[in-house]
Amino acid sequence: MDTTLRDPLIGHVLDGRYRVEARIAVGGMATVYRALDTRLDRVLALKVMHPSFAADASFVGRFIREARSAARLAHPNVVGVFDQGEDGGYVYLAMEYVEGCTLRDVLRERGALQPRAALDVLEAVLAALGAAHLAGLVHRDVKPENVLIGDDGRVKVADFGLVRAVGSQTSASTGSVLGTVSYLAPEQIEHGAADARADVYACGVVLYEMLTGAKPHAGGTPAQVLYQHLQEDVPAPSAAVPGLAPALDDLVARTAARDPGRRPADAVELLAEVRAVREALTGEQLDALPPAAAGRDGSSAPAGAEDRTAVLPRRAPETPGSPDAGPLDRTTVLPVPAAVRAEPGEPAGPPGPPARRPRGPGRRPRRSATALVTTVLLVLGAVLGVWYINSGQFTRTPGVLDMTEAEAKRTIEEAGLEWRIVRDYSDTVERGHVIGTDPGRGERIRGNGTVTVTVSQGPERVEVPDVTGDTPAEARRKLKAAGLEPGMVTREFSEKVERGSVTRTEPGTGSVRRPGTAVALVVSKGARIEVPGVVGEAEGTARQRLEEAGLRVRTAPERVFSEEDEGAVARQSPREGAVAAEGDTVTLTVSKGPDMVEVPDVEGMGEDEARRALEDAGFEVRVRRVFFTGTVFDQSVAGGERARRGSSITVWVR
């Protein structure tokens, strides 16, 4: 149906934060929407409980428990829950949005999977369930609908709405069992008990379904399926797919054993077994193509009654159904037949017609022919009414993907439907062609409903704004407002733009780019200045010259010895002639004057001894020989006087 026009939540903002944009799926207890978190600007999935359940404290409690339980499981294969709340009559969960499909969608399209693909999916599911089991939690509703496969190939387990802590009461309410009929473990049906082995059983059923393309137990009613869970083993997959490896048969038999004691204790133990089986299989066995996967045309049929989540009370009167859905097609409260919940001492058998009491002699029929005809007509009318409510008034949305707008309108009108056009940008669909529809292709819609058609405007383009002269912060705000991303920042000299302001962008102002394109900012370093040389000048004079040139001056805290006079500039950084920008800083180091050292008295010493004494004091030594006895008899600077460190002292030797 046309969810945009009929669903009151579309376009609504829950809690002043979550804007509901589109409906994704409808489940037994809740509807899932794609929504935008306006506070954090991110897309997420919003799970909103049906109003009929929102007034039930037990269902609301289950919703809250799902949020808390999933929030505890920080695992890459578990769909994360971000928030939980209530707005008026709407109780909701805000969850991670996974772009992709469900395992059910894959099975409908392919029929069955190759063993390698089936084990890939199963390992990811078991990793998620293993995290839950280690945390003391049981999922209790493992099925293909709750296994999400992202467009990037990641597998995630969703819908922890039925989760319970191990050891807590596991029935949905007094005298009832909550779950999905095709995947309920026998102990859930008989006793309402559900520990980690109930999840293991459901994984065994899912594995069988992936390998064969069909469920192990099928029936026209939930009661027939429940009876088979209790009385019949899951058959070997190779019976439906000849040639499957015996190890896969053994894995399914052990995982989906009716006796919980024969199953692996939890998902962690089962994951180890699955990996061991994979290692034992050959490449040919892993890549065997099941017959059910061949010859598919991509069409899919709606899920049967056993696909739906149902509340099955073990000893409760039947709850009347809603006027537009039968008990096989909706989440409901159903009594478990006596054939399933056999009392002690009574054999349980398949459901069948009740035994008739024999008519005694002369006993007349209790109903006249007229009454019988009336009953038949009433039943027939009821059947036709139910058919019309559930199917007769609906049709399927035609496929118009990538058609031109005119072709799409004509196709929808020929199907007897109304159309509504909206437009959006697309990088992949040509301008004027259809991007998609709501409802999607093949989905049910009332015969007089309206299909919303989204037509491509071509790739979205934005223009780079002029940010010349702005500060970098102002420039970034303008770029983001235009739908662009601020990129790296570089600096250059500029005679026109003041220091610290933007001189230009790359790409330049007025360039047309896709939204989200990175735009680099070039910021002014100010005018180019050649640093003057001030070494040897008095500190005050040097500071004045530099500041007049447009530079800032900093004096180093420590003075140094140098050849310059005390108080003069000994050195500068940057050096003389270097290129700097207006406002750059030049550091000056001030001289303490020459480093004067006392000269040792070396007269009377041997030549070598005198040389060592003078060099140790920091002087260079020059020797003049008069005679060759090797004794110093004179020196150029007398002992006890002071001379500059590093200067040369001459000694005369005779």
XYZ file of C-alpha atoms in Angstrom:
654
model
C 0.000 0.000 0.000
C 1.058 3.631 -0.253
C 2.778 4.087 3.099
C 3.451 7.759 2.508
C -0.251 8.578 2.304
C -1.677 5.986 4.708
C 0.889 5.633 7.482
C 0.451 8.468 10.005
C 4.033 8.111 11.240
C 5.660 8.962 7.878
C 7.012 12.501 8.222
C 6.328 12.534 11.990
C 9.150 13.459 14.420
C 9.180 11.245 17.530
C 10.402 12.797 20.763
C 11.324 15.923 18.817
C 14.356 14.030 17.488
C 13.633 11.072 15.152
C 12.059 12.042 11.798
C 10.313 9.007 10.259
C 11.087 8.825 6.521
C 9.930 5.446 5.180
C 8.538 2.106 6.277
C 10.936 -0.834 6.020
C 8.989 -3.827 7.319
C 5.945 -4.853 9.349
C 6.341 -7.550 12.014
C 4.088 -9.307 14.473
C 4.401 -6.759 17.265
C 6.010 -3.732 15.625
C 6.709 -1.832 12.428
C 10.253 -0.850 11.440
C 10.910 2.502 9.763
C 13.936 4.247 8.311
C 14.393 7.484 10.247
C 16.825 10.376 10.657
C 18.264 11.291 14.047
C 18.062 15.072 13.648
C 20.279 15.621 16.675
C 23.248 13.511 15.467
C 22.399 13.720 11.723
C 22.520 9.961 11.132
C 20.168 7.440 9.529
C 18.839 4.721 11.805
C 16.058 2.161 12.048
C 13.094 2.982 14.266
C 11.095 0.028 15.619
C 7.650 1.214 16.737
C 5.309 -1.096 18.655
C 1.832 -1.570 17.208
C -0.693 0.558 19.127
C -2.691 -2.550 20.049
C 0.280 -3.823 22.074
C 1.464 -0.461 23.455
C -1.248 -0.541 26.119
C -0.092 -3.972 27.339
C 2.496 -3.558 30.108
C 4.021 -6.981 29.417
C 4.708 -6.155 25.761
C 6.098 -2.728 26.651
C 8.325 -4.418 29.216
C 9.545 -6.807 26.512
C 10.361 -3.836 24.282
C 12.375 -2.176 27.026
C 14.109 -5.482 27.764
C 15.104 -5.730 24.096
C 16.759 -2.300 24.269
C 18.673 -3.115 27.427
C 19.686 -6.596 26.289
C 20.891 -5.567 22.828
C 22.703 -2.554 24.296
C 24.718 -4.966 26.458
C 25.903 -6.873 23.377
C 28.666 -4.798 21.795
C 29.368 -7.251 18.967
C 29.901 -6.610 15.220
C 27.277 -9.247 14.329
C 24.532 -7.831 16.580
C 22.305 -4.967 15.418
C 22.991 -2.189 17.927
C 20.262 -0.428 19.880
C 20.896 3.297 20.460
C 17.847 4.538 22.334
C 14.399 3.619 23.677
C 11.488 5.869 24.471
C 7.806 6.684 24.273
C 6.066 9.581 22.531
C 2.351 9.756 23.174
C 1.010 6.342 22.213
C 4.150 5.314 20.306
C 6.682 3.084 22.069
C 9.883 2.800 20.040
C 13.469 1.567 19.810
C 16.148 3.469 17.863
C 18.478 0.921 16.263
C 21.377 0.620 13.860
C 20.227 0.848 10.214
C 21.575 -1.975 8.039
C 21.351 -1.273 4.311
C 20.716 -4.619 2.629
C 18.264 -7.505 2.929
C 17.293 -10.398 5.194
C 18.312 -14.019 4.886
C 14.653 -14.702 4.051
C 14.967 -12.408 1.010
C 18.072 -14.318 -0.104
C 16.344 -17.699 0.271
C 13.287 -16.493 -1.649
C 15.495 -15.342 -4.490
C 17.947 -18.257 -4.574
C 15.908 -21.120 -3.178
C 18.895 -22.717 -1.457
C 22.539 -21.870 -0.781
C 25.766 -23.676 -1.476
C 27.201 -25.230 1.708
C 30.055 -22.698 1.795
C 27.638 -19.741 1.769
C 25.327 -21.425 4.294
C 28.208 -22.009 6.709
C 29.452 -18.415 6.207
C 26.053 -17.073 7.287
C 25.698 -19.588 10.119
C 29.132 -18.761 11.575
C 28.273 -15.049 11.749
C 24.901 -15.820 13.378
C 26.561 -18.114 15.924
C 29.183 -15.478 16.716
C 26.374 -13.045 17.601
C 24.409 -15.635 19.586
C 27.616 -16.770 21.294
C 28.110 -13.246 22.616
C 24.528 -13.291 23.928
C 24.905 -16.733 25.519
C 28.169 -15.738 27.215
C 26.308 -12.706 28.586
C 23.622 -15.026 29.993
C 20.983 -14.131 27.383
C 18.829 -16.277 25.066
C 17.471 -14.804 21.802
C 14.423 -17.138 21.494
C 13.383 -15.985 18.005
C 16.180 -17.018 15.632
C 14.862 -17.183 12.052
C 15.863 -15.962 8.564
C 13.781 -12.785 8.983
C 15.989 -11.769 11.915
C 19.277 -12.328 10.048
C 20.265 -9.154 8.176
C 22.806 -9.202 5.346
C 24.267 -5.775 4.578
C 25.217 -4.558 1.137
C 28.840 -4.908 2.285
C 28.286 -8.620 3.061
C 28.247 -8.268 6.856
C 25.772 -10.507 8.680
C 23.957 -9.186 11.757
C 21.348 -10.698 14.092
C 18.392 -8.459 14.899
C 15.232 -8.423 17.013
C 16.161 -9.336 20.558
C 12.556 -8.565 21.484
C 11.977 -12.044 22.950
C 15.312 -12.218 24.758
C 15.363 -13.552 28.324
C 18.049 -14.009 30.910
C 18.958 -17.660 31.398
C 17.111 -19.007 34.393
C 14.303 -16.429 34.347
C 10.698 -17.244 33.495
C 10.634 -17.981 29.799
C 6.979 -18.060 28.862
C 5.548 -14.953 27.307
C 2.902 -14.747 29.948
C 1.162 -17.185 32.225
C 0.309 -20.252 30.148
C 1.706 -19.038 26.821
C 4.677 -19.591 24.523
C 6.160 -16.789 22.444
C 8.121 -17.453 19.281
C 7.909 -18.326 15.592
C 6.203 -21.636 14.861
C 8.709 -23.089 12.375
C 11.689 -22.519 14.687
C 10.346 -23.394 18.145
C 12.293 -26.073 20.014
C 10.235 -29.005 21.378
C 10.900 -27.991 24.992
C 9.507 -24.522 24.277
C 6.278 -26.051 23.016
C 5.901 -28.594 25.827
C 7.155 -26.662 28.830
C 7.718 -23.054 27.730
C 11.403 -23.561 28.634
C 14.027 -21.775 26.545
C 17.749 -21.828 27.300
C 20.705 -21.459 24.939
C 19.903 -24.860 23.412
C 16.592 -23.497 22.090
C 18.594 -21.003 19.994
C 20.837 -23.882 18.884
C 17.754 -25.835 17.712
C 16.515 -22.839 15.709
C 19.964 -22.537 14.100
C 19.714 -26.184 13.058
C 16.356 -25.505 11.366
C 17.776 -22.420 9.644
C 20.811 -24.417 8.429
C 18.500 -27.109 6.990
C 16.493 -24.390 5.243
C 19.619 -22.768 3.764
C 20.912 -26.113 2.446
C 17.596 -27.338 0.961
C 15.520 -24.242 0.273
C 12.616 -25.570 2.364
C 11.660 -25.898 6.025
C 11.989 -29.345 7.624
C 8.428 -29.194 9.011
C 5.512 -27.921 6.959
C 1.775 -27.863 7.512
C -1.414 -26.012 6.798
C -1.841 -24.897 10.389
C 0.486 -23.934 13.239
C -0.754 -26.935 15.211
C 0.430 -29.364 12.525
C 3.899 -27.781 12.526
C 4.075 -27.840 16.337
C 3.108 -31.531 16.348
C 5.952 -32.336 13.913
C 8.474 -30.511 16.119
C 7.457 -32.777 18.999
C 7.068 -36.095 17.165
C 9.402 -36.043 14.134
C 13.165 -35.558 13.780
C 14.463 -32.976 11.338
C 15.243 -35.021 8.202
C 18.720 -35.251 6.717
C 19.315 -32.436 4.187
C 20.773 -34.960 1.735
C 17.315 -36.556 1.414
C 16.193 -33.355 -0.333
C 19.574 -32.488 -1.897
C 21.331 -35.699 -3.007
C 25.088 -35.476 -2.851
C 25.368 -33.282 0.212
C 28.277 -34.247 2.442
C 27.353 -36.681 5.277
C 29.084 -34.331 7.723
C 26.385 -31.736 6.989
C 23.655 -34.298 7.729
C 25.330 -35.083 11.048
C 25.668 -31.382 11.893
C 21.963 -30.730 11.253
C 20.922 -33.858 13.188
C 22.959 -32.908 16.245
C 22.021 -29.223 16.164
C 18.271 -29.821 15.690
C 17.957 -32.886 17.928
C 14.578 -33.084 19.704
C 16.344 -34.008 22.957
C 18.091 -30.845 24.238
C 20.767 -32.993 25.889
C 22.005 -34.171 22.468
C 22.545 -30.632 21.166
C 25.641 -28.450 21.688
C 25.323 -26.591 24.984
C 25.326 -23.120 23.396
C 26.238 -21.160 20.267
C 29.918 -20.987 21.243
C 30.201 -24.780 21.295
C 28.210 -25.086 18.063
C 30.436 -22.510 16.338
C 33.484 -24.657 17.118
C 31.705 -27.702 15.626
C 30.709 -25.776 12.484
C 34.298 -24.678 11.915
C 35.526 -28.239 12.397
C 32.999 -29.491 9.812
C 34.089 -26.811 7.351
C 37.743 -27.838 7.743
C 36.808 -31.465 7.030
C 34.899 -30.691 3.801
C 36.573 -30.504 0.410
C 36.264 -27.512 -1.883
C 33.965 -29.518 -4.162
C 31.662 -30.397 -1.246
C 31.559 -26.782 -0.042
C 30.729 -25.423 -3.508
C 28.139 -28.061 -4.466
C 25.173 -26.311 -6.146
C 21.843 -27.433 -4.649
C 19.063 -28.210 -7.192
C 16.721 -25.744 -5.458
C 19.102 -22.926 -6.340
C 18.774 -23.531 -10.075
C 16.037 -22.273 -12.377
C 14.829 -19.440 -10.138
C 13.314 -16.397 -11.770
C 13.852 -14.134 -8.792
C 10.170 -14.143 -7.798
C 9.128 -14.798 -4.241
C 5.999 -15.843 -2.464
C 4.795 -14.355 0.784
C 5.850 -16.030 3.978
C 3.598 -18.747 5.326
C 1.958 -18.917 8.681
C 4.973 -20.594 10.211
C 7.171 -17.590 9.308
C 5.253 -15.248 11.583
C 6.016 -14.569 15.210
C 3.070 -15.869 17.256
C 2.047 -16.022 20.887
C 0.890 -19.571 21.575
C -0.853 -20.018 24.966
C -0.719 -23.581 26.196
C -3.896 -23.383 28.226
C -5.832 -20.271 27.293
C -8.980 -19.563 25.321
C -8.575 -18.476 21.724
C -8.135 -14.748 21.278
C -10.325 -13.254 18.563
C -8.408 -12.073 15.519
C -8.387 -8.658 13.967
C -10.827 -8.099 11.142
C -8.213 -7.909 8.404
C -5.883 -10.805 9.188
C -6.374 -14.473 9.941
C -4.478 -16.473 12.568
C -2.170 -17.921 9.883
C -1.011 -14.489 8.707
C -0.542 -12.418 11.834
C 0.948 -12.343 15.262
C -1.765 -13.592 17.554
C -2.631 -15.640 20.604
C -3.536 -19.197 19.632
C -4.421 -22.206 21.761
C -2.053 -25.141 21.416
C -4.277 -28.091 20.413
C -4.645 -31.020 22.755
C -2.838 -33.156 20.197
C 0.242 -31.053 20.890
C -0.135 -30.576 24.659
C -1.164 -34.136 25.455
C -1.981 -34.730 29.114
C -0.014 -37.363 31.015
C -1.210 -40.820 30.106
C -2.777 -39.702 26.842
C -0.963 -40.420 23.559
C -0.334 -37.332 21.462
C -1.345 -37.686 17.850
C -1.673 -35.482 14.844
C -4.627 -33.119 14.792
C -7.721 -34.578 13.163
C -11.485 -34.373 13.192
C -13.279 -35.080 16.468
C -14.789 -38.529 16.944
C -18.514 -38.758 16.205
C -21.017 -40.219 18.586
C -22.892 -43.127 16.995
C -26.519 -42.501 16.370
C -28.813 -44.787 18.229
C -31.887 -46.444 16.717
C -34.440 -43.925 15.675
C -32.078 -41.004 16.420
C -32.937 -38.107 14.096
C -30.403 -35.695 12.631
C -29.906 -32.669 14.849
C -29.897 -30.230 11.928
C -32.342 -29.934 9.114
C -31.263 -29.633 5.492
C -32.158 -25.941 5.556
C -29.924 -25.335 8.525
C -27.094 -27.217 6.824
C -27.402 -25.157 3.632
C -27.540 -21.963 5.684
C -24.396 -22.986 7.538
C -22.581 -23.765 4.289
C -23.566 -20.400 2.810
C -22.446 -18.568 5.938
C -19.099 -20.352 5.910
C -18.678 -19.659 2.199
C -19.522 -15.974 2.744
C -17.063 -15.768 5.594
C -14.332 -17.386 3.484
C -14.985 -14.979 0.601
C -15.045 -12.062 3.020
C -11.708 -13.077 4.548
C -10.281 -13.589 1.045
C -11.389 -10.108 0.004
C -10.063 -8.467 3.162
C -6.691 -10.221 2.891
C -6.175 -10.564 -0.863
C -9.109 -9.634 -3.072
C -8.817 -5.875 -2.661
C -5.054 -5.844 -3.233
C -2.844 -5.919 -6.289
C 0.936 -5.806 -6.810
C 3.019 -2.716 -7.587
C 4.353 -2.917 -11.177
C 8.087 -2.610 -11.813
C 9.041 0.734 -13.382
C 12.684 1.021 -12.313
C 14.813 3.050 -14.790
C 11.791 3.833 -17.011
C 11.254 7.407 -18.140
C 8.736 9.402 -16.142
C 6.134 9.143 -18.926
C 6.590 5.360 -19.300
C 6.283 4.872 -15.532
C 3.042 6.899 -15.347
C 1.539 4.903 -18.225
C 2.535 1.546 -16.683
C 1.069 2.438 -13.275
C -2.175 3.727 -14.811
C -2.537 0.507 -16.847
C -2.331 -1.403 -13.540
C -5.329 0.621 -12.306
C -3.306 2.605 -9.754
C -2.748 6.285 -9.063
C 0.728 7.842 -9.129
C 2.549 10.640 -7.342
C 5.901 12.041 -8.515
C 8.730 13.133 -6.235
C 12.224 14.020 -7.381
C 15.638 13.299 -5.957
C 19.284 13.334 -7.000
C 21.035 10.181 -8.197
C 24.608 9.446 -9.255
C 23.610 6.203 -10.995
C 20.200 6.786 -12.621
C 19.883 9.035 -15.676
C 18.021 12.316 -15.272
C 14.282 11.875 -15.904
C 14.338 8.121 -15.183
C 12.803 6.309 -12.213
C 14.989 5.662 -9.148
C 12.396 3.654 -7.216
C 8.814 3.441 -5.986
C 6.944 3.222 -2.695
C 5.593 0.559 -2.340
C 8.412 -1.298 -4.090
C 8.083 -3.582 -7.080
C 5.872 -6.613 -6.372
C 4.664 -5.336 -2.979
C 0.969 -5.433 -2.114
C -1.109 -2.299 -2.623
C -4.835 -1.677 -2.611
C -6.399 -1.743 -6.068
C -7.110 1.986 -5.958
C -3.931 2.952 -4.120
C -1.283 5.513 -5.036
C 2.307 4.653 -5.965
C 4.929 7.272 -5.112
C 7.454 7.399 -7.960
C 10.907 8.915 -7.328
C 12.381 10.402 -10.510
C 16.089 11.200 -10.910
C 17.293 14.792 -11.198
C 20.731 13.503 -12.126
C 23.815 13.853 -9.931
C 23.593 16.570 -7.302
C 26.057 19.431 -7.807
C 26.962 22.385 -5.574
C 29.002 25.544 -6.204
C 32.106 26.409 -4.192
C 31.290 29.662 -2.307
C 33.559 32.731 -2.177
C 35.366 32.706 1.189
C 38.215 35.113 0.310
C 39.067 37.328 3.290
C 37.190 35.111 5.780
C 38.842 33.538 8.782
C 39.378 29.757 8.434
C 36.517 29.099 10.905
C 34.096 31.276 8.902
C 35.214 29.629 5.655
C 34.604 26.149 7.064
C 31.063 27.099 8.129
C 30.259 28.426 4.652
C 31.636 25.282 2.959
C 29.600 22.963 5.197
C 26.461 25.047 4.635
C 26.996 24.570 0.880
C 27.274 20.789 1.319
C 31.049 20.618 0.923
C 33.741 19.342 3.280
C 36.596 21.619 4.459
C 39.903 20.075 3.430
C 43.542 20.626 4.322
C 44.861 24.127 5.136
C 48.047 25.511 3.534
C 49.643 28.985 3.832
C 51.204 31.390 1.361
C 52.480 35.000 1.239
C 49.953 37.588 0.196
C 50.363 41.325 -0.357
C 46.570 41.858 -0.561
C 44.996 39.657 2.134
C 45.812 40.230 5.771
C 47.637 37.604 7.734
C 45.383 34.720 8.964
C 42.587 35.224 6.394
C 41.708 32.956 3.446
C 43.305 34.030 0.134
C 41.703 31.362 -2.096
C 40.285 27.814 -2.251
C 41.194 24.724 -4.259
C 39.016 24.150 -6.314
C 38.391 27.846 -6.823
C 35.334 29.986 -6.140
C 32.406 29.144 -8.444
C 33.639 25.626 -9.277
C 30.852 23.003 -9.428
C 31.430 19.805 -7.478
C 29.503 16.887 -5.933
C 28.235 17.333 -2.367
C 30.775 16.161 0.173
C 33.767 17.099 -2.008
C 36.762 18.289 0.031
C 37.777 21.920 -0.570
C 41.290 23.003 0.512
C 41.823 26.419 2.106
C 44.869 28.617 1.393
C 45.486 31.101 4.246
C 47.554 34.303 4.044
C 50.937 34.485 5.793
C 50.960 38.237 5.225
C 53.385 40.257 3.067
C 56.814 38.838 2.219
C 59.661 40.470 4.299
C 63.459 40.044 4.048
C 64.847 39.809 7.579
C 67.466 42.564 8.270
C 70.778 41.661 9.943
C 71.178 43.036 13.488
C 74.103 40.962 14.890
C 76.541 43.257 16.668
C 73.959 45.992 17.253
C 72.750 46.985 20.693
C 69.652 45.061 21.730
C 67.373 48.136 21.740
C 68.551 49.297 18.317
C 68.104 45.817 16.857
C 64.576 45.502 18.279
C 63.523 48.874 16.782
C 64.826 47.970 13.295
C 63.032 44.629 13.257
C 59.709 46.018 14.459
C 59.840 48.784 11.862
C 60.219 46.037 9.240
C 56.904 44.472 10.405
C 58.373 41.682 12.480
C 57.898 40.736 16.085
C 60.929 40.424 18.396
C 61.661 37.932 21.119
C 64.807 37.960 23.299
C 66.224 34.618 24.382
C 66.306 34.318 28.196
C 69.943 33.139 28.299
C 72.872 35.307 27.231
C 75.961 33.789 25.634
C 79.671 34.557 25.391
C 80.674 35.897 22.010
C 83.090 38.160 20.220
C 80.449 40.895 20.350
C 80.497 43.459 23.119
C 78.433 42.780 26.189
C 74.770 43.800 25.568
C 75.054 43.556 21.782
C 73.206 40.968 19.683
C 75.319 37.821 19.442
C 73.033 35.959 16.973
C 69.522 36.080 15.443
C 66.962 33.555 14.143
C 65.908 33.652 11.318
C 69.265 34.771 10.017
C 69.928 37.904 7.975
C 68.389 37.790 4.478
C 65.858 35.038 5.278
C 62.309 35.472 3.914
C 59.599 35.922 6.553
C 55.991 37.058 6.621
C 54.632 40.157 8.270
C 54.100 39.413 11.948
C 56.613 36.553 12.087
C 58.895 36.462 15.146
C 62.695 36.977 15.150
C 64.540 35.658 18.210
C 67.593 37.635 19.431
C 70.355 36.198 21.610
C 72.302 38.879 23.555
C 76.072 38.672 24.135
C 77.725 38.487 27.556
C 80.935 39.678 25.885
C 84.054 37.600 25.232
C 84.778 34.625 27.500
C 87.957 35.713 29.413
C 90.081 32.947 30.953
C 93.126 33.213 33.302
C 96.364 32.197 31.519
C 98.410 29.477 33.303
C 102.097 30.220 34.143
C 104.093 27.652 32.105
C 107.631 29.114 32.306
C 110.139 26.462 33.393
C 107.875 23.612 32.174
C 108.816 21.173 29.447
C 107.296 21.823 26.009
C 104.708 19.017 26.186
C 103.640 19.854 29.739
C 103.239 23.557 28.892
C 101.178 22.715 25.760
C 98.773 20.510 27.784
C 98.297 23.153 30.491
C 97.445 25.922 27.999
C 95.119 23.737 25.842
C 93.270 22.506 28.946
C 92.649 26.158 29.860
C 91.011 26.725 26.414
C 93.840 28.299 24.455
C 95.565 27.480 21.192
C 99.364 27.076 21.527
C 102.152 28.242 19.188
C 105.768 27.188 19.906
C 108.991 29.104 19.056
C 112.264 27.215 19.569
C 115.540 29.040 20.268
C 117.620 26.185 21.593
C 116.681 22.524 21.705
C 116.735 21.738 25.395
C 112.832 21.694 25.429
C 112.216 24.050 28.418
C 109.836 27.070 28.217
C 111.585 30.273 29.154
C 108.950 32.834 28.053
C 105.195 33.172 27.038
C 103.276 35.855 25.047
C 100.707 36.443 27.849
C 102.164 36.325 31.313
C 100.847 33.764 33.765
C 97.936 35.080 35.868
C 96.714 37.532 33.226
C 93.315 36.995 31.429
C 92.813 36.351 27.726
C 89.824 35.332 25.499
C 89.052 31.647 25.502
C 90.186 30.188 22.226
C 92.836 32.851 21.559
C 96.448 31.875 20.725
C 99.292 31.868 23.327
C 102.926 31.743 22.051
C 105.642 30.056 24.150
C 109.430 30.164 23.583
C 111.416 26.984 24.182
C 115.197 26.605 24.603
